[in-house]
Each structure stands twice: as C-alpha cells, then as structure tokens.
XYZ file of C-alpha atoms in Angstrom:
550
model
C 41.428 -12.626 -30.641
C 38.955 -15.391 -31.176
C 38.026 -15.378 -27.239
C 38.167 -11.844 -27.413
C 35.684 -11.632 -30.195
C 33.833 -14.185 -28.612
C 33.263 -12.548 -25.273
C 32.872 -8.965 -26.694
C 30.100 -10.801 -28.828
C 28.428 -12.380 -25.633
C 28.765 -9.005 -23.934
C 27.125 -7.311 -26.156
C 24.922 -9.776 -26.455
C 24.298 -9.880 -22.688
C 23.602 -5.976 -22.860
C 21.269 -6.362 -25.621
C 18.941 -8.858 -23.854
C 19.129 -6.984 -20.733
C 17.881 -3.941 -22.261
C 14.972 -5.454 -22.699
C 14.036 -6.834 -20.132
C 12.672 -4.730 -17.534
C 12.324 -6.028 -14.202
C 9.725 -4.390 -11.196
C 9.681 -5.566 -7.378
C 7.242 -4.385 -5.329
C 7.197 -5.805 -1.126
C 4.801 -4.466 1.238
C 5.556 -6.032 5.382
C 4.172 -5.302 8.706
C 4.474 -7.080 12.012
C 1.530 -6.357 13.965
C 1.729 -5.582 17.569
C -0.437 -5.305 20.497
C -0.102 -2.005 22.572
C -1.716 -0.021 25.212
C -4.819 0.774 22.994
C -4.339 -1.005 20.010
C -4.970 -4.818 19.899
C -5.615 -7.545 17.194
C -8.415 -10.021 17.501
C -8.342 -13.353 17.903
C -8.235 -14.539 14.470
C -5.731 -11.179 13.176
C -3.179 -12.199 15.989
C -2.650 -16.056 14.748
C -0.677 -14.473 11.684
C 1.387 -10.809 13.363
C 3.873 -11.095 10.250
C 2.341 -10.636 7.321
C 3.830 -9.459 3.483
C 2.495 -8.976 0.488
C 5.238 -9.406 -2.591
C 5.093 -8.783 -6.150
C 7.496 -10.214 -8.867
C 7.004 -8.458 -12.401
C 9.045 -9.230 -15.458
C 9.041 -7.585 -18.901
C 10.730 -8.843 -21.851
C 10.396 -6.890 -25.214
C 11.442 -9.464 -28.456
C 11.198 -6.726 -31.629
C 7.601 -6.312 -32.256
C 6.410 -8.775 -29.138
C 6.406 -8.344 -25.072
C 6.419 -11.339 -22.490
C 5.480 -10.055 -19.304
C 4.521 -12.426 -16.059
C 3.679 -11.237 -12.215
C 4.858 -14.005 -9.318
C 2.449 -12.416 -5.989
C 3.644 -13.831 -2.905
C 1.491 -13.345 0.296
C 3.149 -15.295 2.798
C 2.995 -15.702 5.483
C -1.054 -14.116 4.816
C -1.968 -11.092 3.365
C -2.279 -7.494 4.859
C -4.880 -6.888 7.074
C -8.398 -6.704 5.160
C -7.038 -7.924 2.063
C -9.516 -10.344 0.334
C -8.538 -13.724 1.658
C -8.141 -14.530 -2.027
C -5.030 -13.501 -2.071
C -3.035 -16.244 -0.120
C 0.441 -18.283 -0.469
C 2.084 -17.913 -4.044
C 1.137 -18.168 -7.216
C 2.185 -16.865 -10.641
C -0.582 -13.493 -10.533
C -0.594 -12.690 -14.189
C 0.526 -13.524 -17.488
C 0.572 -11.699 -21.151
C 2.080 -12.078 -24.280
C 1.174 -9.191 -26.477
C 2.048 -8.085 -30.142
C 2.204 -4.499 -30.980
C 3.209 -3.229 -34.641
C 3.138 0.518 -34.833
C 3.143 0.627 -38.556
C -0.293 -1.877 -39.054
C -2.009 0.000 -36.078
C -2.679 -3.347 -34.502
C -1.998 -4.679 -30.835
C -2.785 -8.188 -29.849
C -3.022 -9.630 -26.013
C -3.287 -12.978 -24.630
C -3.432 -14.017 -21.813
C -3.872 -11.796 -18.546
C -4.853 -7.866 -20.021
C -6.008 -4.664 -18.541
C -8.161 -2.300 -20.583
C -10.436 0.493 -20.110
C -13.220 2.096 -22.211
C -14.889 5.560 -22.218
C -14.751 7.075 -18.639
C -14.474 3.453 -17.508
C -17.873 3.129 -16.116
C -18.537 0.552 -18.849
C -15.511 -1.172 -18.362
C -12.318 -0.525 -16.457
C -9.846 -3.521 -15.793
C -6.924 -2.397 -13.558
C -4.599 -3.288 -10.699
C -3.789 -1.164 -7.688
C -1.456 -3.024 -4.982
C -2.386 -0.549 -2.572
C -5.993 -1.321 -2.505
C -6.069 -4.463 -3.114
C -7.507 -4.811 -6.483
C -6.255 -6.805 -9.475
C -9.222 -7.147 -11.810
C -7.484 -8.419 -14.691
C -9.287 -10.473 -17.429
C -7.333 -14.035 -18.778
C -8.123 -14.512 -22.582
C -7.109 -12.546 -25.508
C -8.022 -8.420 -26.684
C -6.981 -6.498 -30.479
C -7.093 -2.759 -30.532
C -7.521 -1.623 -34.117
C -6.386 1.901 -34.965
C -5.801 3.035 -38.630
C -2.219 5.796 -39.521
C -3.796 8.847 -39.110
C -6.271 7.745 -35.506
C -9.621 8.586 -37.187
C -10.879 4.939 -35.989
C -9.807 3.208 -33.211
C -11.686 -0.131 -32.470
C -11.422 -2.793 -29.804
C -12.588 -6.050 -28.987
C -12.070 -8.409 -25.864
C -13.153 -11.026 -24.330
C -12.174 -13.347 -21.192
C -12.727 -14.577 -17.655
C -11.831 -12.565 -14.541
C -9.487 -12.896 -11.960
C -10.394 -13.235 -8.599
C -6.872 -13.921 -6.296
C -5.421 -16.607 -8.296
C -8.462 -18.224 -9.498
C -11.407 -16.406 -12.350
C -14.736 -15.586 -11.259
C -17.714 -17.718 -13.269
C -19.057 -15.290 -15.562
C -17.679 -15.306 -19.078
C -16.702 -11.430 -20.314
C -16.773 -10.119 -23.532
C -17.158 -6.664 -25.103
C -16.021 -4.225 -27.817
C -15.322 -0.133 -28.622
C -15.462 2.256 -31.030
C -13.735 5.656 -31.100
C -14.063 7.818 -34.473
C -13.002 11.006 -34.830
C -15.433 13.508 -36.796
C -12.845 16.919 -37.042
C -10.689 15.038 -39.860
C -13.162 13.858 -41.580
C -15.536 16.955 -41.357
C -12.265 18.989 -42.381
C -12.442 21.174 -38.611
C -8.947 22.601 -37.492
C -10.176 24.587 -35.051
C -13.009 21.879 -33.633
C -11.334 17.936 -32.125
C -14.470 16.116 -31.864
C -14.633 12.263 -31.134
C -17.737 9.581 -31.071
C -17.422 6.347 -29.449
C -20.048 3.205 -28.467
C -19.171 0.564 -26.538
C -20.492 -2.668 -25.508
C -19.909 -5.604 -22.708
C -21.642 -8.497 -21.824
C -21.269 -10.806 -18.704
C -22.411 -14.411 -19.210
C -22.997 -16.249 -16.112
C -24.832 -19.595 -15.924
C -27.780 -18.876 -13.352
C -27.812 -23.348 -13.380
C -32.045 -23.603 -13.712
C -32.674 -20.304 -11.189
C -34.634 -18.308 -14.440
C -35.027 -15.698 -12.189
C -31.449 -15.053 -11.951
C -30.282 -13.158 -15.938
C -27.620 -15.067 -17.660
C -26.637 -12.106 -19.807
C -26.027 -8.700 -18.403
C -25.341 -5.814 -21.519
C -23.902 -2.517 -20.739
C -24.546 -0.384 -23.369
C -22.823 3.243 -23.875
C -22.281 6.107 -26.060
C -19.963 9.714 -25.771
C -19.426 12.239 -27.452
C -16.298 14.230 -26.520
C -15.791 18.686 -28.061
C -13.059 21.238 -27.910
C -12.837 24.122 -28.937
C -10.705 26.996 -28.066
C -10.480 27.287 -24.223
C -13.297 25.314 -24.323
C -13.977 21.357 -23.005
C -17.320 18.961 -23.839
C -17.214 14.838 -22.565
C -20.230 13.460 -22.071
C -21.662 9.918 -21.493
C -24.456 8.325 -21.609
C -24.603 4.069 -20.047
C -28.068 1.480 -19.837
C -27.455 -1.875 -17.632
C -30.064 -4.839 -18.332
C -31.599 -6.619 -15.740
C -29.045 -7.405 -13.257
C -29.340 -9.189 -9.517
C -29.039 -6.655 -6.661
C -28.573 -7.651 -3.399
C -30.138 -7.207 0.080
C -27.886 -7.271 2.995
C -25.973 -10.465 1.669
C -29.123 -12.051 0.106
C -29.728 -12.646 -3.801
C -33.920 -12.423 -3.977
C -35.506 -13.552 -7.053
C -37.672 -10.326 -7.049
C -34.509 -7.981 -6.993
C -33.352 -7.801 -10.895
C -33.281 -4.320 -11.991
C -31.376 -2.526 -15.084
C -29.488 0.095 -14.460
C -27.838 3.688 -16.061
C -25.325 6.890 -15.540
C -25.250 10.044 -17.180
C -21.855 11.218 -16.563
C -20.715 15.112 -17.794
C -17.817 17.396 -17.770
C -16.989 20.540 -18.792
C -14.224 22.905 -18.484
C -12.872 26.911 -19.698
C -9.283 27.022 -19.127
C -6.571 30.006 -19.926
C -2.913 30.959 -18.841
C -4.033 32.242 -15.600
C -7.875 30.931 -14.942
C -9.489 27.608 -15.190
C -12.589 26.326 -13.669
C -13.702 21.929 -14.301
C -17.376 20.838 -13.498
C -18.779 17.205 -13.645
C -21.996 16.316 -13.089
C -22.941 12.488 -12.705
C -26.454 10.697 -12.106
C -25.680 6.791 -11.164
C -28.774 4.863 -10.693
C -28.786 0.989 -10.137
C -24.606 0.549 -11.821
C -22.506 -1.509 -10.109
C -21.943 -4.087 -12.685
C -19.755 -7.217 -11.196
C -18.427 -10.537 -13.257
C -20.072 -12.827 -10.937
C -23.526 -12.170 -8.898
C -22.712 -13.363 -5.685
C -19.713 -10.967 -5.161
C -22.286 -8.188 -5.771
C -21.361 -6.077 -3.142
C -18.223 -7.391 -1.674
C -16.028 -4.972 0.569
C -12.509 -6.109 -1.177
C -13.868 -4.698 -4.977
C -13.966 -8.804 -6.000
C -15.038 -9.321 -9.665
C -15.566 -5.380 -10.171
C -15.632 -4.954 -13.527
C -16.523 -0.508 -13.762
C -15.144 2.229 -12.552
C -17.005 4.019 -10.396
C -14.840 6.698 -8.279
C -16.158 8.719 -6.116
C -16.096 12.679 -7.665
C -15.255 14.494 -4.579
C -11.620 16.590 -4.039
C -8.407 14.027 -3.167
C -6.843 15.231 -0.725
C -3.169 14.655 0.646
C -4.267 15.500 3.921
C -4.310 12.757 6.488
C -7.324 14.848 8.632
C -9.431 15.598 5.340
C -9.613 12.062 4.827
C -11.295 11.094 7.786
C -14.865 12.114 6.251
C -14.107 10.529 2.872
C -16.680 9.853 0.208
C -17.274 7.161 -1.160
C -19.284 6.448 -4.881
C -23.560 5.396 -4.074
C -24.346 3.833 -7.167
C -25.876 0.380 -5.502
C -29.792 -0.139 -5.584
C -30.993 -1.466 -1.962
C -33.970 -2.045 -0.589
C -32.322 -3.556 2.752
C -31.217 -2.386 5.038
C -31.650 1.451 3.589
C -33.710 2.241 0.979
C -31.447 3.860 -2.063
C -30.991 3.461 -5.261
C -27.902 5.429 -6.626
C -26.654 8.647 -6.219
C -26.236 12.103 -8.037
C -24.223 15.326 -7.793
C -21.197 17.719 -8.865
C -17.575 18.800 -8.646
C -16.558 21.895 -9.621
C -13.049 23.216 -9.043
C -11.737 26.726 -9.970
C -8.261 27.922 -10.106
C -6.893 31.633 -10.203
C -2.718 32.809 -9.978
C -2.773 35.789 -9.317
C 0.272 37.664 -10.923
C 3.412 37.954 -9.404
C 4.694 41.688 -8.186
C 1.082 42.672 -7.227
C -0.755 43.264 -3.777
C -2.382 39.262 -3.411
C 0.961 38.005 -6.290
C 3.415 39.098 -3.778
C 6.310 38.944 -5.344
C 5.965 35.109 -6.571
C 2.868 34.997 -7.528
C -0.056 33.270 -5.328
C -1.956 29.864 -6.736
C -5.614 29.820 -5.568
C -7.927 26.973 -6.297
C -11.438 26.019 -4.587
C -13.344 22.926 -4.752
C -17.081 23.060 -4.175
C -18.640 19.480 -4.111
C -22.591 17.987 -3.709
C -23.755 15.137 -3.725
C -26.789 13.287 -2.671
C -29.511 10.192 -3.068
C -31.662 10.156 -5.975
C -35.192 11.253 -5.120
C -38.301 8.707 -5.612
C -40.427 6.034 -3.971
C -39.161 2.581 -3.245
C -41.431 -0.707 -1.929
C -42.527 -2.136 1.463
C -39.330 -5.208 1.476
C -42.362 -7.590 3.084
C -45.605 -6.824 1.403
C -44.851 -5.450 -2.379
C -43.138 -6.418 -4.821
C -43.441 -3.805 -7.412
C -39.897 -2.539 -6.871
C -39.432 1.595 -6.943
C -39.490 4.117 -9.094
C -37.106 7.507 -9.262
C -37.237 11.228 -10.336
C -34.465 11.961 -12.943
C -33.146 15.324 -11.544
C -34.456 15.893 -8.125
C -32.047 15.674 -5.285
C -32.785 13.164 -2.241
C -31.075 13.071 1.256
C -28.113 14.994 1.271
C -25.374 12.057 1.560
C -21.852 14.793 1.715
C -20.841 17.916 0.284
C -17.377 20.153 1.085
C -16.307 23.056 -0.024
C -12.162 24.110 -0.106
C -9.570 26.650 -0.298
C -6.232 25.887 -0.903
C -3.541 29.380 -1.408
C 0.120 28.068 -2.459
C 2.953 30.263 -3.128
C 6.529 31.331 -2.148
C 7.633 33.683 0.608
C 11.636 33.212 -0.015
C 12.631 31.420 -3.086
C 13.515 28.616 -1.099
C 10.004 29.015 1.090
C 7.299 27.490 -0.383
C 3.956 27.590 1.903
C 0.648 26.186 1.349
C -3.155 27.111 3.686
C -5.842 25.015 3.262
C -9.644 25.562 4.513
C -12.003 22.626 4.140
C -15.513 22.535 4.933
C -17.150 19.146 5.273
C -20.557 17.312 5.434
C -20.676 13.755 6.342
C -23.754 11.677 6.344
C -22.344 8.777 8.251
C -25.996 6.663 8.084
C -25.534 6.669 4.128
C -22.273 6.004 3.641
C -21.337 3.969 6.567
C -24.482 2.653 7.165
C -24.137 3.817 10.912
C -25.980 6.628 12.407
C -25.841 10.539 12.056
C -24.256 13.431 10.223
C -20.771 15.270 11.008
C -20.126 18.648 9.889
C -16.631 18.839 10.059
C -14.280 21.783 9.388
C -10.159 21.391 8.496
C -6.947 24.177 8.363
C -3.535 23.266 7.061
C -0.667 24.999 7.496
C 2.197 23.488 5.080
C 5.336 24.576 4.594
C 8.346 23.102 2.581
C 11.939 24.246 3.463
C 14.862 23.813 1.103
C 18.703 24.242 2.524
C 21.534 24.731 0.359
C 22.163 20.011 0.491
C 18.444 19.263 2.383
C 15.034 20.347 2.894
C 12.609 20.118 5.406
C 9.104 19.605 5.506
C 6.614 21.033 8.107
C 2.209 20.244 7.996
C 0.021 21.642 11.103
C -3.364 20.068 10.744
C -6.512 20.811 12.983
C -10.088 19.365 12.473
C -13.304 20.531 14.564
C -16.326 18.204 14.061
C -19.477 18.373 15.869
C -20.422 14.342 15.965
C -18.720 11.013 15.512
C -14.754 11.427 16.188
C -14.908 14.586 17.418
C -12.028 17.255 17.067
C -8.431 16.312 15.826
C -4.992 17.799 15.457
C -2.112 16.648 13.661
C 1.727 17.542 12.491
C 4.145 16.052 10.604
C 7.458 16.735 10.237
C 9.980 15.426 7.382
C 13.488 15.831 6.803
C 15.633 15.035 3.375
C 19.201 14.770 3.180
C 21.876 13.448 1.057
C 20.072 13.492 -2.098
C 19.026 9.846 -0.355
C 17.789 9.819 2.664
C 15.035 11.435 4.759
C 13.130 11.038 8.315
C 9.827 11.585 9.021
C 7.586 11.929 12.460
C 3.996 12.575 12.540
C 0.660 12.391 15.051
C -2.462 12.187 14.525
C -4.262 13.136 17.692
C -7.665 12.501 18.238
C -8.879 14.450 21.579
C -11.964 15.650 20.615
C -13.338 12.125 20.555
C -16.489 11.466 22.555
C -15.714 7.878 23.746
C -12.789 9.075 26.114
C -10.964 5.454 25.722
C -10.243 6.228 21.654
C -8.805 9.622 22.324
C -5.289 8.385 21.324
C -2.787 9.630 19.320
C -1.781 7.751 15.976
C 1.776 8.050 16.047
C 4.583 7.245 13.207
C 7.634 7.425 12.487
C 10.506 5.690 9.527
C 13.110 6.346 7.402
C 12.984 6.301 3.812
C 16.176 5.582 1.593
C 15.837 6.361 -2.468
C 18.570 5.710 -5.038
C 17.736 5.561 -8.944
C 14.432 3.531 -9.061
C 14.897 2.059 -5.504
C 13.041 3.385 -2.629
C 13.159 1.160 0.878
C 10.942 2.673 3.732
C 10.436 1.244 7.227
C 8.190 2.735 10.326
C 7.002 2.224 13.944
C 3.618 3.459 14.299
C -0.078 3.063 14.982
C -2.540 3.126 11.791
C -6.086 4.829 12.024
C -8.829 2.976 11.215
C -11.177 4.077 8.701
C -11.384 4.336 4.728
C -7.751 4.060 2.247
C -8.507 5.709 -0.477
C -6.608 5.887 -4.230
C -8.297 7.829 -6.940
C -11.700 7.968 -5.203
C -11.916 4.495 -4.752
C -11.611 3.299 -0.950
C -10.315 0.446 0.806
C -11.028 -0.465 4.844
C -8.400 -0.411 7.013
C -8.255 -1.289 10.664
C -6.447 -0.452 13.616
C -3.448 -1.881 13.934
C 0.008 -0.986 15.819
C 3.137 -2.631 14.654
C 6.479 -2.393 12.205
C 6.467 -1.545 8.547
C 8.985 -2.337 5.909
C 8.171 -0.982 2.018
C 10.887 -2.017 -0.542
C 10.037 -0.801 -4.450
C 12.866 -0.931 -7.224
C 12.672 -0.917 -11.019
C 15.685 -3.008 -13.318
C-alpha cells in the first residue's frame, strides 16, 4: 500500500511538472540540387544540405517562468540567412516574474518588447525572415489594477546571431488612459510617450554620435464607430551610409508621422493609414546600418500595403523606404497612404446571392519625399525636403477581392490587382513595371475531404514579363494533404528565364504537430511577412519542415 501511495504521488507530481512545461520544436531543412535551369554558385554548392533548427523550452513555477531556446544551423543555415547564424548554441534564455495582482512583470535575460506601433522600438523574432532581435538585459512593466497607467523600462544589448551588438539600448514607455479619469463612458482615449536611447562608443571619432535618441508621443481615441490613432516620432542625429561607407559628413536627424483612421458598422468598414518617414532607420550598431539581413534593427517599419496570399501578387512587393541616401540614389524617405474598404452584401439579394458576398477594396500609393539634395562631391550642405509634397512615385496598387459561396460546400474568390512598381527606387535597378493580376480561388468540401484549386495570371509590361500560375491541394483523412503548384514565367524577355517554378509535396498534421516534405524550385525574389521582407535566391531541391508543440 505504501509503495502504491509513493508511486501515485510521484505520478501526480510528474503530471504537475509536465503540465507546467511547454516545449516547441521547429526544423526547416533543404537539400539543394542543380537542375537544367537552376544552379548554385561555387560558394553555395559547398554545402548542399542546410538546416535551421530551434528547440524552445519554457517552465512555469507559480509566478516565475524560465525559458531557453537552443538553435542549430548545421552544417550551414539556409541560403541567404545572416552569416551570424552559424553552428549550434544557446540563442536565448530568460527568467520572468509576473504578479498579476500587483501588476508587476519583470524579465531578466533575453526579452522581446514593443513601444507603441513599433516605430520607436520593436524587438521580435521571425524565423522565416531570419530576424532575432531580442535584447539581453532586463525589463520591468507595471500596470495598476484598473489598467489606467502602464509603465515600461528596459535596458540591454541586442542579439546578433549568437553574439551581441556594440550599442547599449535603454528605453522608457508610458501609456495613460484618459477616459476613466474624465469619467467618459462612450469615448475611449489614451496618450502614450516613449524614449529609446542607443549608446555606442565612437572610439575617438567625434563625427559619429555616441548617443542616438528617439522620442515618441501618441494619441488614441475610439468613439462609437470611429477610431483614431496618431503617433509622432523624432530621432536625433544619426549616421547614414553611402553604399557601404560611413562618412563623417553623413549625420542627420529623422522623423516619422503615422495616422490611422477607421469607421466600421456591421456590413461596412473603412480603414485609412497615412505615414511619412524621413531618415528613420534605427540600428543598435552603426556599421550594421542598411544590412540586408535585418541584423541590429531596433524599430519596426513595415510596408503599409496589402499583404497578398497569392504568389503572383507577391512578385512586385513594396518594401518601406525610410532611409536617407545620396549614393547611389538621392532619397530621404517615403510618404504615402493605404485605404481598405470592406462591404458585405446581404443574403438573398441580386448581388449577394443565396449566401451573401464579401467585397474588399484596397488602394495604396507611396512616393519619395520631394526635396533638394546636395551634390555629393562638392557640397556638404545636406538636403531639404518639403513636408507634405510628393516626390517620385515608388509604388501603387489597387485591388478588388470578391468572395462568396456557390453552394454550401463551395467557396469561391475572385481577385483583381493593378500594380505600379518603380524598380529603380526599390531594388536599385532601372525601370518601372505596370502589372495586372487576376486570381480565381476555389475551395470545395466533400464529406470527408476538401479540394483547393487556384488559378492566376499576371500581365506585366516589363521586367519579368507575363506569368501564369496554378495550385491544387487535396486534404483527406483529417490529417493529410498533398499539393502541387507551378509558376510559369512564359513572358520573360530573356528566353533562358522562361521556366516553370514547380513544387509538389505532402503534409501531415496531428494536434500540434506538422510535417511537410516537398520537392521543387524556389523563385528568387523578396519573401515578405507582415510587410517586412527578406531576399531569397533561386534554388531547387528537397525540403523538410517539422514543427511540434508539447
């Protein structure tokens, strides 16, 4: 009997321990090959098997949480990930204390955080983009019981691969809700203030500022069906780069304005975003400014354009242009807007049909800042911009997305996208492209399975030329799916590049485990998540992806 009690107690104790333990595994591996169209460079071909692997473990004990992430990039990281990600090591570790009653949250070790919209500070991780921008240090957060005031303070050094950048980062953030203090029930409003400092030794070079500060103020308001969100930020003098060089006379301040407006009812909504950025890159180490891997980035500057789910719509994707440069181009930032309009047509009407129809329209327009720029060789006077005047057009798109049901088990979507893409300003190449894309998307459900069929076509007057694409996906037995897709660049003016980018694969899902194996070609270009992009090269080969949570 005594042994049974001991066994039972140990079992319950182990269950309790396991219930507080969470484990996440993510692995993405590729074996690259050369086929008749795509070949790796001599450097790339030295390691054809590449793999990114992450094991994240968290353990909660009362008000404390302990966590760590082991990372392995063996034998090499996937193509075009930062060289800072190499070999196997402990990527992050932390201990967190969270007392909800007291409103206190304290973290020591690696942590992520965001002030306001992220323009002042955003520390985040995105494995698909190769971003791992945590700070190693400490942060504290306080919220009163009624959550009227929220205060944050942090300090530390930023992660870059398995090392740390040179800059020391500190910051303060405060947000105050005004409606409880003013006894306003229908109007919800708050104000916020942020301060971020980057201190980096200039090693005796007095032309480089040791401290760069970002000051931010923001205001939010919601009333009935309306909402407003405004943020203004100012950055003190900071270095800029000309191509890859830090020059003594390239030290300038920066600013940002961001306004969101929205109105929504049950069947209609409109959201508008307006933003102006001038010299608003922010890095924790000056020699990392403008790097293509997003290393040492301290703030979040996504492109404010519609994020499309369809492959051809993502051939010409816009990246935000906050940087100031005089070489190879003269530009100081961007100014533009995005508007989303949503409308739901009622059921049992002529246009709504039996099930109703959802219509969304998106309009985006982005320009450079109009101004005068110095002659880089003979003039050290800098530049001057005009606040609200539009400069050269960088990008625009207009899209219409119509979704409805033809039957209880048949969903259909029709999408039309019209894009203008200035490749000279966004990719440092010459030319502008006008592209029109149409998409027909179908999802049909059977009794125990489903089928997705997607057809796309793009007409473009330059650059890659015309494309067509198709995707077929079959889901069966709850846990399984197979897919095949193909992008065919049949209209490329270079006949050697008129090829198929095909992929086929199988996916298994059960509970929180997902395994995907595939073979095919990867189109070269920008891979974007949430408006932030990473360049991926053309490649071909086998891929294996595994993710699991316990």
